[in-house]
């Protein structure tokens, strides 16, 4: 009898536990869906005027599509002493879907974390045996924009690699580091003051989901590094040079910060 | 060669009103700005745009004959990479001939075929 009672007791305890586990599971599910619904992250798109939003949404109006068109031509154009085009190795450009949301990523060939434009330069040197384009070159931006456009609406998804994690950590430090005579960090504006105004402009949350972008202020397409350098100059700090590892680290952190948000490239920004 | 992006529906029904969109790459430098070195940046503007419609099955190679569909003059206040959109009533198949002319000898000519059924 005694054994049986204890057996029953144990059974009921197990029953209780499983119900409790179920409840816990439901609660955690509900919480996670709540957290998902309450994702307070907003793309820069959400802070723009309706007219600027319309320019981005209509490919026939988006001036960045001029660069994309150029990039699509370059994709199929043989170049360098190897006389190879991007298409010779990679096939159609449509197969680049899913590539842009991964960057910055660790490159085993370069033994460092690189962004998409540095990967393109790597391909130009190694595969095409051509001289790489300088940073912010029209053709480089065009090719990057054309590749990024293929991944439109896909979520930003940094790959998992221990060295990328290191870069993201360094990027976090840089993001939180006060710099310049104005003594501001990225966080001070884009976390603490996001949604408020700086002069006449709304401060966005700084999610880099649309790069390379057509920026109305630039009247041309530019990279995320150009944007980051612009912010650094604005707080009167000395900007890092194009391609500097610090800028790539920042890019890596921003990608982690925007993970899961849809890619909008090539976006239009004011 | 400047880059252009022209959007015209490939086919249209006779009498249908179609929308033509034209985007051209151009700096539209006003002539009022200075470079970071302090030098005046010379004016470099698109001055005129015309769109003619040449009736006929083959692409028009000659100078713009045909009917004027739309014309515009540009000035310093127009943004870089100007975008135009206008409407056109398609009555017969033909070719749309678009020409941008500007400073520094800028001349861009693009043709688009339109099939009207």
Short mmCIF file of C-alpha atoms in Angstrom, two decimals:
data_model
loop_
_atom_site.label_atom_id
_atom_site.label_comp_id
_atom_site.label_asym_id
_atom_site.label_seq_id
_atom_site.Cartn_x
_atom_site.Cartn_y
_atom_site.Cartn_z
CA UNK A 1 0.00 0.00 0.00
CA UNK A 2 2.69 2.36 1.06
CA UNK A 3 4.65 1.80 -2.06
CA UNK A 4 1.57 2.22 -4.16
CA UNK A 5 0.65 5.49 -2.47
CA UNK A 6 4.12 6.86 -2.99
CA UNK A 7 3.98 5.68 -6.60
CA UNK A 8 0.68 7.53 -7.08
CA UNK A 9 2.08 10.56 -5.36
CA UNK A 10 5.08 10.52 -7.65
CA UNK A 11 2.82 10.16 -10.65
CA UNK A 12 0.72 13.08 -9.59
CA UNK A 13 3.86 15.10 -8.99
CA UNK A 14 5.01 14.27 -12.49
CA UNK A 15 1.59 15.24 -13.79
CA UNK A 16 1.83 18.53 -11.93
CA UNK A 17 5.28 19.12 -13.33
CA UNK A 18 4.25 18.48 -16.87
CA UNK A 19 1.31 20.87 -16.53
CA UNK A 20 3.65 23.41 -15.00
CA UNK A 21 6.12 22.90 -17.83
CA UNK A 22 3.32 23.38 -20.31
CA UNK A 23 2.22 26.58 -18.60
CA UNK A 24 5.79 27.80 -18.51
CA UNK A 25 6.11 26.98 -22.19
CA UNK A 26 2.92 28.89 -23.00
CA UNK A 27 4.00 31.86 -20.92
CA UNK A 28 7.41 31.96 -22.54
CA UNK A 29 5.81 31.63 -25.98
CA UNK A 30 3.37 34.41 -25.21
CA UNK A 31 6.20 36.54 -23.88
CA UNK A 32 8.37 35.92 -26.90
CA UNK A 33 5.51 36.74 -29.27
CA UNK A 34 4.86 39.86 -27.19
CA UNK A 35 8.51 40.75 -27.42
CA UNK A 36 8.28 40.17 -31.16
CA UNK A 37 5.20 42.37 -31.45
CA UNK A 38 6.88 44.98 -29.29
CA UNK A 39 10.09 45.00 -31.37
CA UNK A 40 10.68 48.71 -31.07
CA UNK A 41 13.24 48.72 -33.86
CA UNK A 42 12.30 50.93 -36.79
CA UNK A 43 13.96 51.31 -40.11
CA UNK A 44 15.07 54.75 -41.23
CA UNK A 45 12.28 54.36 -43.79
CA UNK A 46 9.67 54.81 -41.04
CA UNK A 47 11.11 58.22 -40.13
CA UNK A 48 10.96 59.60 -43.69
CA UNK A 49 8.45 61.91 -45.39
CA UNK A 50 5.79 60.07 -47.44
CA UNK A 51 7.21 61.57 -50.64
CA UNK A 52 10.68 60.16 -49.92
CA UNK A 53 9.13 56.81 -49.01
CA UNK A 54 7.30 56.81 -52.36
CA UNK A 55 10.60 57.42 -54.17
CA UNK A 56 12.11 54.36 -52.51
CA UNK A 57 9.10 52.12 -53.10
CA UNK A 58 8.88 52.83 -56.83
CA UNK A 59 11.86 51.41 -58.72
CA UNK A 60 11.06 53.60 -61.72
CA UNK A 61 11.55 56.68 -59.51
CA UNK A 62 14.38 55.50 -57.28
CA UNK A 63 17.56 57.13 -58.65
CA UNK A 64 19.64 54.33 -57.09
CA UNK A 65 18.27 52.10 -59.85
CA UNK A 66 20.58 53.97 -62.26
CA UNK A 67 23.50 52.53 -60.27
CA UNK A 68 21.81 49.12 -60.11
CA UNK A 69 21.40 49.11 -63.88
CA UNK A 70 25.09 49.86 -64.20
CA UNK A 71 25.95 47.09 -61.74
CA UNK A 72 23.85 44.56 -63.61
CA UNK A 73 25.79 45.34 -66.78
CA UNK A 74 29.11 45.02 -64.91
CA UNK A 75 28.03 41.65 -63.54
CA UNK A 76 28.16 40.16 -67.04
CA UNK A 77 31.14 42.13 -68.32
CA UNK A 78 34.48 40.28 -68.49
CA UNK A 79 37.27 42.25 -66.88
CA UNK A 80 40.91 42.00 -65.83
CA UNK A 81 43.69 39.90 -67.29
CA UNK A 82 41.69 36.74 -66.53
CA UNK A 83 38.89 38.15 -68.75
CA UNK A 84 36.29 36.74 -66.40
CA UNK A 85 32.98 38.30 -65.45
CA UNK A 86 31.20 37.85 -62.13
CA UNK A 87 28.69 35.67 -63.99
CA UNK A 88 31.44 33.25 -65.09
CA UNK A 89 31.85 32.05 -61.51
CA UNK A 90 28.58 32.95 -59.83
CA UNK A 91 26.04 32.49 -62.64
CA UNK A 92 23.09 34.80 -62.91
CA UNK A 93 22.96 37.72 -60.52
CA UNK A 94 19.66 36.39 -59.17
CA UNK A 95 21.71 33.65 -57.50
CA UNK A 96 23.17 36.32 -55.22
CA UNK A 97 19.90 36.27 -53.27
CA UNK A 98 20.77 35.92 -49.61
CA UNK A 99 24.36 37.13 -49.97
CA UNK A 100 24.09 40.79 -48.97
CA UNK A 101 22.26 40.20 -45.64
CA UNK A 102 25.26 38.16 -44.44
CA UNK A 103 27.82 40.93 -44.67
CA UNK A 104 30.07 41.95 -42.94
CA UNK A 105 31.34 38.37 -42.68
CA UNK A 106 34.62 36.64 -41.96
CA UNK A 107 36.64 36.05 -45.09
CA UNK A 108 38.98 33.10 -44.85
CA UNK A 109 40.86 34.37 -47.91
CA UNK A 110 41.56 37.77 -46.38
CA UNK A 111 41.74 36.40 -42.83
CA UNK A 112 39.60 39.23 -41.50
CA UNK A 113 36.04 40.46 -41.33
CA UNK A 114 35.10 42.22 -44.57
CA UNK A 115 32.08 44.04 -45.91
CA UNK A 116 30.47 43.39 -49.27
CA UNK A 117 32.51 45.96 -51.18
CA UNK A 118 35.76 44.52 -49.80
CA UNK A 119 34.59 41.07 -50.90
CA UNK A 120 33.94 42.44 -54.40
CA UNK A 121 37.46 43.92 -54.44
CA UNK A 122 38.84 40.56 -53.34
CA UNK A 123 37.06 38.87 -56.26
CA UNK A 124 38.44 41.48 -58.65
CA UNK A 125 42.00 40.87 -57.48
CA UNK A 126 41.93 37.08 -57.10
CA UNK A 127 39.51 35.96 -59.79
CA UNK A 128 39.43 38.65 -62.46
CA UNK A 129 43.03 39.74 -61.90
CA UNK A 130 41.92 43.34 -62.31
CA UNK A 131 42.78 46.41 -60.30
CA UNK A 132 40.24 46.85 -57.54
CA UNK A 133 38.05 49.94 -57.67
CA UNK A 134 38.77 52.55 -55.01
CA UNK A 135 36.21 52.96 -52.23
CA UNK A 136 33.04 54.82 -53.27
CA UNK A 137 33.81 54.24 -56.95
CA UNK A 138 30.64 54.42 -59.07
CA UNK A 139 31.16 50.91 -60.45
CA UNK A 140 31.82 49.41 -57.02
CA UNK A 141 28.69 51.01 -55.60
CA UNK A 142 26.72 49.93 -58.67
CA UNK A 143 27.77 46.31 -58.37
CA UNK A 144 27.16 46.33 -54.63
CA UNK A 145 23.71 47.87 -55.12
CA UNK A 146 22.83 45.34 -57.82
CA UNK A 147 23.90 42.43 -55.57
CA UNK A 148 22.10 43.85 -52.53
CA UNK A 149 18.90 44.42 -54.52
CA UNK A 150 18.65 40.66 -55.11
CA UNK A 151 18.22 40.14 -51.35
CA UNK A 152 15.51 42.72 -50.91
CA UNK A 153 13.07 41.96 -48.06
CA UNK A 154 15.28 39.14 -46.72
CA UNK A 155 16.15 39.52 -43.03
CA UNK A 156 19.59 40.81 -42.06
CA UNK A 157 21.41 37.69 -40.93
CA UNK A 158 25.02 37.92 -39.76
CA UNK A 159 26.70 34.49 -39.96
CA UNK A 160 28.09 32.82 -36.90
CA UNK A 161 31.84 32.94 -36.64
CA UNK A 162 33.98 33.50 -33.54
CA UNK A 163 36.03 36.20 -35.27
CA UNK A 164 32.89 37.98 -36.40
CA UNK A 165 31.70 37.92 -32.79
CA UNK A 166 34.98 39.58 -31.84
CA UNK A 167 34.42 42.26 -34.49
CA UNK A 168 30.87 42.81 -33.25
CA UNK A 169 32.21 43.26 -29.71
CA UNK A 170 34.74 45.83 -30.87
CA UNK A 171 31.96 47.50 -32.85
CA UNK A 172 29.77 47.69 -29.74
CA UNK A 173 32.57 49.47 -27.88
CA UNK A 174 32.99 51.92 -30.75
CA UNK A 175 29.23 52.47 -30.88
CA UNK A 176 29.15 53.40 -27.20
CA UNK A 177 32.38 55.40 -27.24
CA UNK A 178 32.00 59.18 -27.01
CA UNK A 179 34.07 60.87 -29.70
CA UNK A 180 34.91 64.29 -31.11
CA UNK A 181 34.74 67.82 -29.80
CA UNK A 182 30.97 67.46 -29.52
CA UNK A 183 31.63 64.42 -27.31
CA UNK A 184 28.81 62.18 -28.55
CA UNK A 185 28.65 58.45 -29.10
CA UNK A 186 26.49 56.74 -31.73
CA UNK A 187 24.37 55.48 -28.84
CA UNK A 188 23.71 59.00 -27.50
CA UNK A 189 21.77 59.92 -30.62
CA UNK A 190 20.58 56.69 -32.21
CA UNK A 191 19.49 54.90 -29.03
CA UNK A 192 18.74 57.63 -26.51
CA UNK A 193 17.47 60.41 -28.77
CA UNK A 194 16.05 58.41 -31.70
CA UNK A 195 12.77 59.86 -32.95
CA UNK A 196 13.64 63.34 -31.69
CA UNK A 197 14.91 66.11 -33.89
CA UNK A 198 18.39 67.25 -34.79
CA UNK A 199 17.86 70.59 -36.48
CA UNK A 200 15.02 69.94 -38.88
CA UNK A 201 15.72 66.23 -39.23
CA UNK A 202 14.33 63.29 -37.31
CA UNK A 203 17.08 61.19 -35.74
CA UNK A 204 16.60 57.61 -36.95
CA UNK A 205 17.49 54.57 -34.88
CA UNK A 206 20.49 53.92 -37.07
CA UNK A 207 19.61 50.53 -38.51
CA UNK A 208 21.70 50.12 -41.62
CA UNK A 209 19.23 48.04 -43.64
CA UNK A 210 19.26 49.90 -46.93
CA UNK A 211 22.90 50.25 -47.94
CA UNK A 212 24.18 51.23 -50.39
CA UNK A 213 21.67 54.09 -50.28
CA UNK A 214 20.74 56.95 -52.56
CA UNK A 215 20.98 59.88 -50.20
CA UNK A 216 19.20 63.07 -51.25
CA UNK A 217 21.84 65.13 -49.47
CA UNK A 218 24.61 63.45 -51.47
CA UNK A 219 22.54 63.38 -54.67
CA UNK A 220 24.22 60.07 -55.34
CA UNK A 221 24.62 56.54 -54.05
CA UNK A 222 27.00 56.00 -51.14
CA UNK A 223 28.12 53.28 -48.78
CA UNK A 224 27.53 52.76 -45.08
CA UNK A 225 31.15 53.73 -44.43
CA UNK A 226 30.54 57.08 -46.12
CA UNK A 227 27.54 57.57 -43.84
CA UNK A 228 29.49 56.59 -40.72
CA UNK A 229 32.30 58.95 -41.65
CA UNK A 230 29.73 61.71 -42.16
CA UNK A 231 28.46 61.23 -38.61
CA UNK A 232 32.03 61.29 -37.26
CA UNK A 233 32.79 64.55 -39.05
CA UNK A 234 29.51 65.97 -37.72
CA UNK A 235 30.57 65.37 -34.11
CA UNK A 236 33.96 66.87 -35.03
CA UNK A 237 35.92 63.69 -34.64
CA UNK A 238 38.53 62.57 -37.12
CA UNK A 239 36.81 59.93 -39.25
CA UNK A 240 38.48 56.58 -39.84
CA UNK A 241 39.76 56.05 -43.37
CA UNK A 242 37.60 54.12 -45.82
CA UNK A 243 38.13 50.40 -45.33
CA UNK A 244 39.54 50.86 -41.80
CA UNK A 245 38.95 47.84 -39.58
CA UNK A 246 37.17 50.10 -37.06
CA UNK A 247 34.53 51.01 -39.64
CA UNK A 248 34.05 47.35 -40.57
CA UNK A 249 33.73 46.50 -36.86
CA UNK A 250 31.03 49.16 -36.53
CA UNK A 251 29.29 47.76 -39.59
CA UNK A 252 29.45 44.28 -38.06
CA UNK A 253 27.84 45.53 -34.86
CA UNK A 254 25.17 47.44 -36.78
CA UNK A 255 24.33 44.26 -38.71
CA UNK A 256 23.96 42.37 -35.43
CA UNK A 257 21.84 45.20 -34.06
CA UNK A 258 19.57 45.10 -37.13
CA UNK A 259 19.48 41.28 -37.34
CA UNK A 260 16.07 40.08 -38.50
CA UNK A 261 15.04 43.39 -40.03
CA UNK A 262 14.27 43.27 -43.77
CA UNK A 263 16.89 44.48 -46.22
CA UNK A 264 15.68 47.49 -48.25
CA UNK A 265 18.64 48.05 -50.53
CA UNK A 266 19.03 50.22 -52.45
CA UNK A 267 17.13 52.54 -50.14
CA UNK A 268 16.49 56.27 -50.46
CA UNK A 269 17.32 58.43 -47.46
CA UNK A 270 16.99 62.19 -46.94
CA UNK B 1 27.03 58.47 -71.97
CA UNK B 2 24.68 59.24 -69.18
CA UNK B 3 22.57 56.53 -67.73
CA UNK B 4 18.82 56.67 -68.14
CA UNK B 5 15.91 54.70 -66.81
CA UNK B 6 12.80 54.95 -68.97
CA UNK B 7 9.58 53.19 -68.09
CA UNK B 8 6.96 52.83 -70.81
CA UNK B 9 4.42 50.00 -71.02
CA UNK B 10 5.42 47.64 -73.82
CA UNK B 11 1.97 47.48 -75.30
CA UNK B 12 -1.07 49.72 -75.10
CA UNK B 13 -4.61 49.64 -76.44
CA UNK B 14 -5.50 52.26 -79.05
CA UNK B 15 -6.74 55.39 -77.32
CA UNK B 16 -5.36 54.34 -73.95
CA UNK B 17 -3.60 56.93 -71.82
CA UNK B 18 -0.19 55.63 -70.78
CA UNK B 19 2.30 57.01 -68.28
CA UNK B 20 5.89 57.60 -69.38
CA UNK B 21 8.58 57.89 -66.70
CA UNK B 22 12.09 59.08 -67.45
CA UNK B 23 15.01 59.31 -65.07
CA UNK B 24 18.41 60.55 -66.20
CA UNK B 25 21.71 60.67 -64.37
CA UNK B 26 23.02 64.21 -64.21
CA UNK B 27 24.69 66.29 -61.45
CA UNK B 28 22.57 69.45 -62.15
CA UNK B 29 25.32 71.65 -60.75
CA UNK B 30 23.79 75.06 -60.08
CA UNK B 31 26.83 77.26 -60.63
CA UNK B 32 26.24 78.87 -57.23
CA UNK B 33 28.19 76.40 -55.12
CA UNK B 34 31.81 76.30 -54.14
CA UNK B 35 34.02 73.26 -53.85
CA UNK B 36 35.74 72.34 -50.60
CA UNK B 37 38.77 74.30 -51.90
CA UNK B 38 36.66 77.44 -52.27
CA UNK B 39 36.57 77.48 -56.07
CA UNK B 40 33.28 78.14 -57.85
CA UNK B 41 31.84 74.97 -59.33
CA UNK B 42 30.95 75.74 -62.95
CA UNK B 43 27.31 75.53 -63.87
CA UNK B 44 26.36 72.22 -65.43
CA UNK B 45 22.64 71.85 -66.04
CA UNK B 46 20.30 69.99 -68.30
CA UNK B 47 18.52 72.78 -70.15
CA UNK B 48 15.80 71.08 -72.15
CA UNK B 49 13.98 67.81 -72.48
CA UNK B 50 11.77 66.83 -75.35
CA UNK B 51 9.80 63.73 -76.15
CA UNK B 52 8.55 63.21 -79.70
CA UNK B 53 6.41 60.41 -81.05
CA UNK B 54 7.25 59.06 -84.49
CA UNK B 55 4.51 56.91 -85.99
CA UNK B 56 5.72 53.80 -87.77
CA UNK B 57 6.71 50.21 -87.13
CA UNK B 58 10.49 50.73 -87.13
CA UNK B 59 12.68 52.78 -84.85
CA UNK B 60 13.21 56.34 -86.02
CA UNK B 61 16.83 57.03 -86.80
CA UNK B 62 16.40 60.48 -88.34
CA UNK B 63 16.34 63.73 -86.40
CA UNK B 64 13.18 64.26 -84.43
CA UNK B 65 10.37 64.41 -86.81
CA UNK B 66 7.06 63.46 -85.43
CA UNK B 67 4.68 64.86 -82.93
CA UNK B 68 5.86 66.66 -79.80
CA UNK B 69 4.51 64.82 -76.77
CA UNK B 70 6.16 66.66 -73.93
CA UNK B 71 8.82 69.32 -73.45
CA UNK B 72 10.42 70.83 -70.38
CA UNK B 73 13.04 73.43 -69.57
CA UNK B 74 15.25 72.88 -66.54
CA UNK B 75 16.77 75.43 -64.21
CA UNK B 76 19.14 75.52 -61.28
CA UNK B 77 16.54 74.52 -58.67
CA UNK B 78 15.98 71.06 -60.16
CA UNK B 79 17.60 68.26 -58.17
CA UNK B 80 20.34 66.02 -59.51
CA UNK B 81 19.21 62.98 -61.51
CA UNK B 82 15.93 64.62 -62.57
CA UNK B 83 12.83 62.46 -62.86
CA UNK B 84 9.92 63.24 -65.17
CA UNK B 85 6.61 61.56 -65.59
CA UNK B 86 3.97 62.51 -68.12
CA UNK B 87 1.00 61.00 -69.90
CA UNK B 88 0.44 60.22 -73.54
CA UNK B 89 -2.54 58.98 -75.49
CA UNK B 90 -1.39 56.12 -77.67
CA UNK B 91 -3.19 55.93 -80.99
CA UNK B 92 -0.78 54.00 -83.22
CA UNK B 93 2.43 51.98 -82.89
CA UNK B 94 5.62 53.98 -83.08
CA UNK B 95 8.73 55.20 -81.35
CA UNK B 96 9.13 57.63 -78.50
CA UNK B 97 12.26 59.72 -78.99
CA UNK B 98 13.52 61.42 -75.84
CA UNK B 99 16.28 63.99 -75.91
CA UNK B 100 18.00 65.74 -73.03
CA UNK B 101 20.23 68.71 -73.87
CA UNK B 102 22.39 70.67 -71.48
CA UNK B 103 25.58 72.54 -70.65
CA UNK B 104 29.03 71.22 -71.55
CA UNK B 105 27.55 69.70 -74.69
CA UNK B 106 25.38 67.27 -72.80
CA UNK B 107 23.14 65.46 -75.28
CA UNK B 108 21.37 62.24 -74.52
CA UNK B 109 18.99 60.56 -76.94
CA UNK B 110 16.95 57.51 -76.10
CA UNK B 111 14.30 55.72 -78.12
CA UNK B 112 11.59 53.39 -76.90
CA UNK B 113 9.27 51.38 -79.08
CA UNK B 114 5.59 51.34 -78.29
CA UNK B 115 3.25 48.71 -79.72
CA UNK B 116 -0.37 49.76 -79.91
CA UNK B 117 -3.00 47.13 -80.58
#
